[in-house]
Short mmCIF file of C-alpha atoms in Angstrom, two decimals:
data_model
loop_
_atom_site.label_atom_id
_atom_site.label_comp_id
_atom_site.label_asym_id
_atom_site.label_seq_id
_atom_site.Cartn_x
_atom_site.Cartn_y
_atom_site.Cartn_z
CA UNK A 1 136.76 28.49 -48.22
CA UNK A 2 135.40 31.85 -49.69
CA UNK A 3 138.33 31.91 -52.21
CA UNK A 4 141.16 29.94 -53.45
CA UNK A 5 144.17 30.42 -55.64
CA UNK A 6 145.40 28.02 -58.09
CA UNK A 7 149.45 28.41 -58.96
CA UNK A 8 149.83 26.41 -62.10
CA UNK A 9 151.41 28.69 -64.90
CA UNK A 10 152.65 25.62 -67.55
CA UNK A 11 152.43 23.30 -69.36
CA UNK A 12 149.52 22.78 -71.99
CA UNK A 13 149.74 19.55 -70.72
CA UNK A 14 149.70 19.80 -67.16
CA UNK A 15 146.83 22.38 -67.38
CA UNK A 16 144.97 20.06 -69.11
CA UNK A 17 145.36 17.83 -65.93
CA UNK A 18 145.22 20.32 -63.48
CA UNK A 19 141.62 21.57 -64.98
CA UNK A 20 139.73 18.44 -63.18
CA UNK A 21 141.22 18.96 -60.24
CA UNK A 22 139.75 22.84 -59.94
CA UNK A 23 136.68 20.85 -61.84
CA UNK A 24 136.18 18.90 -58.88
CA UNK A 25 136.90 21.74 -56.15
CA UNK A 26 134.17 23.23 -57.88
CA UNK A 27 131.53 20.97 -57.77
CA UNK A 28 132.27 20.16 -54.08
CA UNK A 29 132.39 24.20 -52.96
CA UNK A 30 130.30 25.85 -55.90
CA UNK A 31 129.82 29.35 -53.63
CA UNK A 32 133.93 29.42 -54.03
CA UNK A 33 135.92 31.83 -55.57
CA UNK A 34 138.62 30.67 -57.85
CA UNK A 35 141.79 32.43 -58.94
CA UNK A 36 143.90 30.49 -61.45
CA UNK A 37 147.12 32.14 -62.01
CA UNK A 38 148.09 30.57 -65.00
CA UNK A 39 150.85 31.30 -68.05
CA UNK A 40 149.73 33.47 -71.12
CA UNK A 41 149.79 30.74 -73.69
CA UNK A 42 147.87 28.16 -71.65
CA UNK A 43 145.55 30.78 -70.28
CA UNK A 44 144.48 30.92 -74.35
CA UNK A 45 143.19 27.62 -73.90
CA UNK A 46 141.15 27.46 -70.98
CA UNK A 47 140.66 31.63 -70.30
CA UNK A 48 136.91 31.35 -71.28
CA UNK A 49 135.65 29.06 -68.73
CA UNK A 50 133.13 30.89 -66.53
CA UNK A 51 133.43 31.13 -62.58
CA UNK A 52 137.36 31.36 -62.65
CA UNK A 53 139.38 33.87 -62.63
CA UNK A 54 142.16 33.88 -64.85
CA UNK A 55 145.39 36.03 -64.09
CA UNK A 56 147.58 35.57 -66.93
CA UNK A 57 151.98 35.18 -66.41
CA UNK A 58 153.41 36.26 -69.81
CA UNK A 59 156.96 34.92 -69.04
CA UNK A 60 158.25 37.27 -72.10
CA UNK A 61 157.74 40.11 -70.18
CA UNK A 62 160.33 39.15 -67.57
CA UNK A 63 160.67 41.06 -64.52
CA UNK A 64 157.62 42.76 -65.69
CA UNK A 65 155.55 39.20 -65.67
CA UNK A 66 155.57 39.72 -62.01
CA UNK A 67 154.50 42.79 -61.16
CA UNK A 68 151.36 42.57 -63.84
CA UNK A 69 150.79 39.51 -60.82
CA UNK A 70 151.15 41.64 -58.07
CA UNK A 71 149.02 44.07 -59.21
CA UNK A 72 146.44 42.05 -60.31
CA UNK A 73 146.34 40.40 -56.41
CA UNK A 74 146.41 43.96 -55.06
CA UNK A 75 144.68 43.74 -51.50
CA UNK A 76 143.60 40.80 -52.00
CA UNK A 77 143.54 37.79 -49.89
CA UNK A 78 142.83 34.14 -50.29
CA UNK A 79 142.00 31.54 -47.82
CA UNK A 80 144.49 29.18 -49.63
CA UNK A 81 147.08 28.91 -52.36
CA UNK A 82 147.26 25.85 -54.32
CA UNK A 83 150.95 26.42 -55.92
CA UNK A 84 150.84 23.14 -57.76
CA UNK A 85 154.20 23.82 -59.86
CA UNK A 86 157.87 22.75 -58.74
CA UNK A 87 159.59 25.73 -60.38
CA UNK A 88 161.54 28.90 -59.10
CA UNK A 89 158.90 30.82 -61.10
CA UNK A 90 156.50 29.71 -59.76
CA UNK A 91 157.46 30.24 -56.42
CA UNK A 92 158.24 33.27 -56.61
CA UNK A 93 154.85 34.00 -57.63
CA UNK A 94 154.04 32.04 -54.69
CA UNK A 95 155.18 35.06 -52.69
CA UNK A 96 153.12 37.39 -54.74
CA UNK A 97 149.96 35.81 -53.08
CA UNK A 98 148.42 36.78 -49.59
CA UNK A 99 147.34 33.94 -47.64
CA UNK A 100 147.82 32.35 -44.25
CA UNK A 101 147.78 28.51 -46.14
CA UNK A 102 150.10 27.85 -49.24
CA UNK A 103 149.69 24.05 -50.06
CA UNK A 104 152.43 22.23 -51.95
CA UNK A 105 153.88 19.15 -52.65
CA UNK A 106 155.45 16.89 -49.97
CA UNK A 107 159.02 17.40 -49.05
CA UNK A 108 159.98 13.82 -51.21
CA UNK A 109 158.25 15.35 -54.48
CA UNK A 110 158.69 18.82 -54.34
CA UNK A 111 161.51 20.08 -56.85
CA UNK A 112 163.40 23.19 -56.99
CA UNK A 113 162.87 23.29 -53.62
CA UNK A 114 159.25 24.07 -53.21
CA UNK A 115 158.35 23.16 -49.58
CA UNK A 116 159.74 25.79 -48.76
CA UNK A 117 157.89 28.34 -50.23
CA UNK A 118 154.56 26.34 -48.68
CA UNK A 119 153.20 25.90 -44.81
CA UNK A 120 151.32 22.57 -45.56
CA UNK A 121 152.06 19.57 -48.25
CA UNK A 122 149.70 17.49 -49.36
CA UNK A 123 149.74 13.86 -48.51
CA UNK A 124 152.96 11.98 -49.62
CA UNK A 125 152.08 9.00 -52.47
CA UNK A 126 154.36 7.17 -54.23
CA UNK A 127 153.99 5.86 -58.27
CA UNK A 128 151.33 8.19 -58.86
CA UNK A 129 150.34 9.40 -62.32
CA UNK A 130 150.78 12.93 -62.90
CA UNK A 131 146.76 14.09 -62.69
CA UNK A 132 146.67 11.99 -59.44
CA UNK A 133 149.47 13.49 -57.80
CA UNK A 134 147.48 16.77 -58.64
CA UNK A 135 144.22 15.30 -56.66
CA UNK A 136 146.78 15.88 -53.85
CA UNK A 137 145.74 19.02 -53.53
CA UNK A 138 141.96 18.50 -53.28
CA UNK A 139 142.48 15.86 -50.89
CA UNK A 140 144.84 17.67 -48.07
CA UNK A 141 141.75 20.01 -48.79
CA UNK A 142 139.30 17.15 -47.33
CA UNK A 143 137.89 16.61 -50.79
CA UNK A 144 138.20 12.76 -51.65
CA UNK A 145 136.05 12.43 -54.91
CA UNK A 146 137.45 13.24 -58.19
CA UNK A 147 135.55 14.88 -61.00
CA UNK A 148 137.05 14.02 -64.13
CA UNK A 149 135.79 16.75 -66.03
CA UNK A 150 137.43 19.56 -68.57
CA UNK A 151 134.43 20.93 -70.33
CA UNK A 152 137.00 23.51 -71.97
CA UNK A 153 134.54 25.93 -73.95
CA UNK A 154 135.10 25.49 -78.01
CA UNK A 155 134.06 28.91 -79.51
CA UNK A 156 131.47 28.22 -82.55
CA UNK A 157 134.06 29.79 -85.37
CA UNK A 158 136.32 27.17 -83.87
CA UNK A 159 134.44 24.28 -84.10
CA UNK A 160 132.59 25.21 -88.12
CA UNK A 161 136.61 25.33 -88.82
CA UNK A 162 137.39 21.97 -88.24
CA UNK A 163 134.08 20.86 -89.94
CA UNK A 164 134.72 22.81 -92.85
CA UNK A 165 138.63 21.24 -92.87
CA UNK A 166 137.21 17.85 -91.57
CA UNK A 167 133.55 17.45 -93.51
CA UNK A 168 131.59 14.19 -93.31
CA UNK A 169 132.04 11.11 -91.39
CA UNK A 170 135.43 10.14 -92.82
CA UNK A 171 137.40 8.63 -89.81
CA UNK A 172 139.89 10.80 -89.11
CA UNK A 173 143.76 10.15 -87.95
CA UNK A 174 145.21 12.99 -86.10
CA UNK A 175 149.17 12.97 -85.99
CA UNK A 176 150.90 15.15 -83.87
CA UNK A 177 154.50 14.68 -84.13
CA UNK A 178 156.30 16.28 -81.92
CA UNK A 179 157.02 17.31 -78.29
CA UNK A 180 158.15 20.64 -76.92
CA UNK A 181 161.01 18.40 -76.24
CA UNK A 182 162.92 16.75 -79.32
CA UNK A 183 164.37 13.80 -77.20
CA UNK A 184 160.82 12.48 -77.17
CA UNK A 185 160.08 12.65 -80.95
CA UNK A 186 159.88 10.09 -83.00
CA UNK A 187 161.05 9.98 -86.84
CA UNK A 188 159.07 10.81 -90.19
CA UNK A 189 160.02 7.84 -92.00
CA UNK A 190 157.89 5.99 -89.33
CA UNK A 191 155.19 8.56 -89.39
CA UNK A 192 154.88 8.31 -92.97
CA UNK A 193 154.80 4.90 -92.80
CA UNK A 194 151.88 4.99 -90.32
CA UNK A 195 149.63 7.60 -92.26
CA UNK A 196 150.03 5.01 -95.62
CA UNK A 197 148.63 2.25 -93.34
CA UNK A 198 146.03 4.45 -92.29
CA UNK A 199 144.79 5.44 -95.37
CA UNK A 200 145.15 2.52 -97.76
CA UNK A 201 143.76 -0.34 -95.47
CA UNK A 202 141.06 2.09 -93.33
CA UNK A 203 140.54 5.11 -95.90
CA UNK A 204 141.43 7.16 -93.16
CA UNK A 205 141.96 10.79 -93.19
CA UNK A 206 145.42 12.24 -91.94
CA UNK A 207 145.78 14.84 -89.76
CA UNK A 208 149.15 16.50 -89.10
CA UNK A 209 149.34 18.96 -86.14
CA UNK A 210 151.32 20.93 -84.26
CA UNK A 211 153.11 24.84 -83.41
CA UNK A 212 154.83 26.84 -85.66
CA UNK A 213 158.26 25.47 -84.42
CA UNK A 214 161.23 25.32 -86.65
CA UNK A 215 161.32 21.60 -85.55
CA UNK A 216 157.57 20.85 -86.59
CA UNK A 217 157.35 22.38 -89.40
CA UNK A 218 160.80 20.56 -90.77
CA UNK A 219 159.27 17.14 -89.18
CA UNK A 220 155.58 17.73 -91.44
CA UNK A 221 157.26 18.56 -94.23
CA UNK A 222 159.74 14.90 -94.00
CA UNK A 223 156.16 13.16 -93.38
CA UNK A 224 154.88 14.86 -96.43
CA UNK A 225 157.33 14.05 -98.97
CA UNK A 226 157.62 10.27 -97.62
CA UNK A 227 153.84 9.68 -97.37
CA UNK A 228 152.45 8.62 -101.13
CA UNK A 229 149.42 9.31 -99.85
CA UNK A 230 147.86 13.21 -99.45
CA UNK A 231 147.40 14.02 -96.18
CA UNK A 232 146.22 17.22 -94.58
CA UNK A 233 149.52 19.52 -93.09
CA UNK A 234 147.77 22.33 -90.75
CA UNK A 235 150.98 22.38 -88.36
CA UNK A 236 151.92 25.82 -87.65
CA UNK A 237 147.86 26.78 -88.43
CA UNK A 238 146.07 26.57 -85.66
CA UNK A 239 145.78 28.14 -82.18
CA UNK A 240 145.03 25.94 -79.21
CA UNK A 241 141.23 26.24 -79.10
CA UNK A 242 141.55 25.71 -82.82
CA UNK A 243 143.60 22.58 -82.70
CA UNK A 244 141.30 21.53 -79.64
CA UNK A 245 138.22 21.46 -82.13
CA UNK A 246 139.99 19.09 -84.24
CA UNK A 247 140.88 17.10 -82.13
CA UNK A 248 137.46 16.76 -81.00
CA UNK A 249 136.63 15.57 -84.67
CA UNK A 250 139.29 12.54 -84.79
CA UNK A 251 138.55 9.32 -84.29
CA UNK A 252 142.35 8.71 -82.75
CA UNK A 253 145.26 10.63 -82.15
CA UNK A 254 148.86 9.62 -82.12
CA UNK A 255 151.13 11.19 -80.39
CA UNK A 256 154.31 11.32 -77.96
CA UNK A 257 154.69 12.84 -74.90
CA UNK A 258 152.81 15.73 -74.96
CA UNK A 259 150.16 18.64 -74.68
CA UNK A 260 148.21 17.44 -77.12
CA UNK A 261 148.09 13.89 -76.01
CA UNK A 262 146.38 15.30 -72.98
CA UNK A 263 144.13 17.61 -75.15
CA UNK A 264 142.89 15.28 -76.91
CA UNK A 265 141.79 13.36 -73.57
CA UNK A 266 140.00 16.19 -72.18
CA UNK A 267 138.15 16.06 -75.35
CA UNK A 268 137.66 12.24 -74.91
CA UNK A 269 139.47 11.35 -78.08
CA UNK A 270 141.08 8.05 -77.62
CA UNK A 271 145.45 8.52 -78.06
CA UNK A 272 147.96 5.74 -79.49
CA UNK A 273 151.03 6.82 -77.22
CA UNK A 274 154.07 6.76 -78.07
CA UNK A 275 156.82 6.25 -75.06
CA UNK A 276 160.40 5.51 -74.64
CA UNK A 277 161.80 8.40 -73.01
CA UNK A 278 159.34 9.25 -70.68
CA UNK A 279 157.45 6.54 -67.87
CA UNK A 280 154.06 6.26 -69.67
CA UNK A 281 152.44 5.00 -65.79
CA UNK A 282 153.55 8.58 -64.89
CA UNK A 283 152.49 10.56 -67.91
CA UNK A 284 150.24 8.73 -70.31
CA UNK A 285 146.86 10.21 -71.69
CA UNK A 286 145.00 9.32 -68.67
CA UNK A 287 142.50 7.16 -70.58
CA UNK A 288 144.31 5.22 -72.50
CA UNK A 289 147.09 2.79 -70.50
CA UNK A 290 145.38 0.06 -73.54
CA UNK A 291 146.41 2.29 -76.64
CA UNK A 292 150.21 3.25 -75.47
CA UNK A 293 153.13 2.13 -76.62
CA UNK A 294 155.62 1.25 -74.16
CA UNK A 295 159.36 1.04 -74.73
CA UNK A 296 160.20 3.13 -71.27
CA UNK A 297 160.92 0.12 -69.50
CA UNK A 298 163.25 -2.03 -71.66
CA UNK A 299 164.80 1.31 -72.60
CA UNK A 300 165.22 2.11 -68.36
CA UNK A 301 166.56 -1.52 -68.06
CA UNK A 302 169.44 -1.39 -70.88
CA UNK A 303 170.31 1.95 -69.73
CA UNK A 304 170.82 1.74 -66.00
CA UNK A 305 170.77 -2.51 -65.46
CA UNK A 306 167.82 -2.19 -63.00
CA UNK A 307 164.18 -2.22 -63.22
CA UNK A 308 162.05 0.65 -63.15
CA UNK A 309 161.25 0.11 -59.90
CA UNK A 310 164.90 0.34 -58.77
CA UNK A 311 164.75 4.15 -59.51
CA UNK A 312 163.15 7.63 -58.79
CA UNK A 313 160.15 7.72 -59.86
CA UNK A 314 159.80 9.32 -63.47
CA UNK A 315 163.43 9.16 -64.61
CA UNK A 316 163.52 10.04 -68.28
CA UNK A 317 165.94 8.69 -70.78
CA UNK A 318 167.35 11.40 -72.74
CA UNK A 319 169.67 9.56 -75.06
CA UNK A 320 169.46 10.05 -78.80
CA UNK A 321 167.74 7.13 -80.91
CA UNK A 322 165.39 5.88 -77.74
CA UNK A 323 162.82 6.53 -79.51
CA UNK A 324 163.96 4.29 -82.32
CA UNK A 325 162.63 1.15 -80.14
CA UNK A 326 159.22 2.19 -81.35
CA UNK A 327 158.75 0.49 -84.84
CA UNK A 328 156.73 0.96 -87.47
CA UNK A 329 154.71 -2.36 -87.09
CA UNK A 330 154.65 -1.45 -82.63
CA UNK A 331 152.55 1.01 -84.33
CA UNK A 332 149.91 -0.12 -86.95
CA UNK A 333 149.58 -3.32 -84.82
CA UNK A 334 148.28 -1.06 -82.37
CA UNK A 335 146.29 0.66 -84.66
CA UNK A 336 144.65 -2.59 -85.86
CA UNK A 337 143.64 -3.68 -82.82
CA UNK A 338 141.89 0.00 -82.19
CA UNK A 339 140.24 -0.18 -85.46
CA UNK A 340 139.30 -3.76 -84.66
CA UNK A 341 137.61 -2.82 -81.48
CA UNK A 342 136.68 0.78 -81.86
CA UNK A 343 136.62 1.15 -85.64
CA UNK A 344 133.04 1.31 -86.06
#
């Protein structure tokens, strides 16, 4: 093809595993044009990678959102569109872009009622991990390798930052507490709890990040006062590139759920996981199936008497205090055995 046009406008998270599947289109076709329509916080992230194009979807601008799209594809056509979002949003963006091919999901995945915005689905697979479900795309494409590659630029200011906050060869902990969706979060008595085992038996240095959320910044500030240990608060401080340079500097993250998890993998930072709510063999940091914590499936089993198995694929578990399964000693046990076999 002389030019495709990637549809994924959100999350951080599921750019972050959308990136090596455009990695790997562009490896395999490097004379290819690529269009990546994309959301205006994500786009912050990833906007600076050369040889795609990024058309940014600022979502606060409403009705206005699409037309800055439409006039941005004006007279322009694509061999395909990769629209690899199940959202009304994002399909009607869909319409926005002119091409004889829109590829989506098969009929059994596709949500909101994608297929039928789309001519062709990619090939139906069951079980499949989030970033595999997204090499979908590449392989109705006739593309069967997989480049597992992010390469997401770090600008130089960025990265002297988080050596000036992180200096030396202190192992550092990154924590970052919390989801874009509470259900998933964890508590700070737990997290405090963690960052004291961190620091007194491997003289670690704690990290807390995160957004400027009224959530995050109540959840560092319950870590803070419980820890009796000073640890380093930068949530609500950084932007994404930013947080992506620190990231880069940890020895281990731990997380839940969520966009930074998967940052931290395209960075190849190793993640402790932390799952109850959501299926980590769906959404884990791709990585790091040894380093997660897994409470998903006893939490499934109480909740609905059948095995995972038994049910759609991906069912989350909203109910307050699932997270609670996840103890304090699930957690530094794991840690141990990291530091154990990773520490030095």
């Amino acid at each position: 093809p002389k030019s495709l046009c990637i549809l994924r406008l959100s999350a951080v998270g599921d750019i972050c595993h959308t990136l090596p599947v455009v990695r790997t289109i562009q490896t395999h076709w490097p004379q290819t044009r690529i269009s990546w329509i994309i959301g205006k916080l994500e786009a912050s992230l990833v906007s600076d990678i050369p040889d795609i194009e990024f058309i940014a979807f600022d979502k606060s601008r409403g009705i206005k959102a699409y037309r800055d799209v439409r006039q941005a594809l004006h007279g322009r056509r694509f061999d395909a569109l990769l629209h690899m979002q199940m959202s009304l949003r994002s399909s009607v963006v869909n319409r926005l872009v002119s091409t004889n091919n829109r590829i989506g999901f098969d009929q059994a995945r596709a949500k909101d009622l994608q297929w039928l915005f789309n001519n062709v689905q990619i090939p139906a697979h069951q079980n499949q991990h989030v970033m595999d479900s997204f090499f979908g795309f590449t392989e109705a494409l006739g593309i069967n390798e997989k480049n597992l590659n992010w390469d997401i630029p770090i600008p130089k200011p960025d990265k002297q930052q988080a050596k000036t906050l992180l200096p030396g060869k202190q192992p550092t902990l990154v924590i970052s507490p919390c989801s874009s969706m509470s259900y998933r979060n964890w508590n700070g008595d737990g997290y405090a709890a963690v960052c004291e085992h961190a620091i007194k038996r491997y003289a670690m240095r704690v990290v807390l990040t995160g957004g400027p959320s009224i959530t995050e910044l109540e959840m560092a500030e319950d870590i803070e006062t419980k820890c009796r240990f000073p640890i380093i608060n930068l949530i609500g401080k950084t932007n994404l590139k930013q947080l992506l340079a620190i990231l880069k500097r940890a020895k281990l993250v731990i997380a839940p759920d969520s966009g930074p998890a998967h940052m931290a993998t395209a960075v190849s930072t190793p993640v402790i996981g932390l799952y109850a709510c959501t299926n980590p063999d769906r959404a884990r940091p791709y990585f790091c199936q040894e380093w997660v914590i897994d409470k998903y499936h006893e939490a499934v089993q109480e909740k609905h008497g059948k095995d995972t198995s038994q049910l759609p694929w991906g069912i989350r578990i909203r109910d307050p205090g699932t997270m609670e399964r996840i103890t304090v000693k699930d957690v530094t046990d794991k840690l141990d055995d990291f530091m154990q076999k990773k520490g030095n």
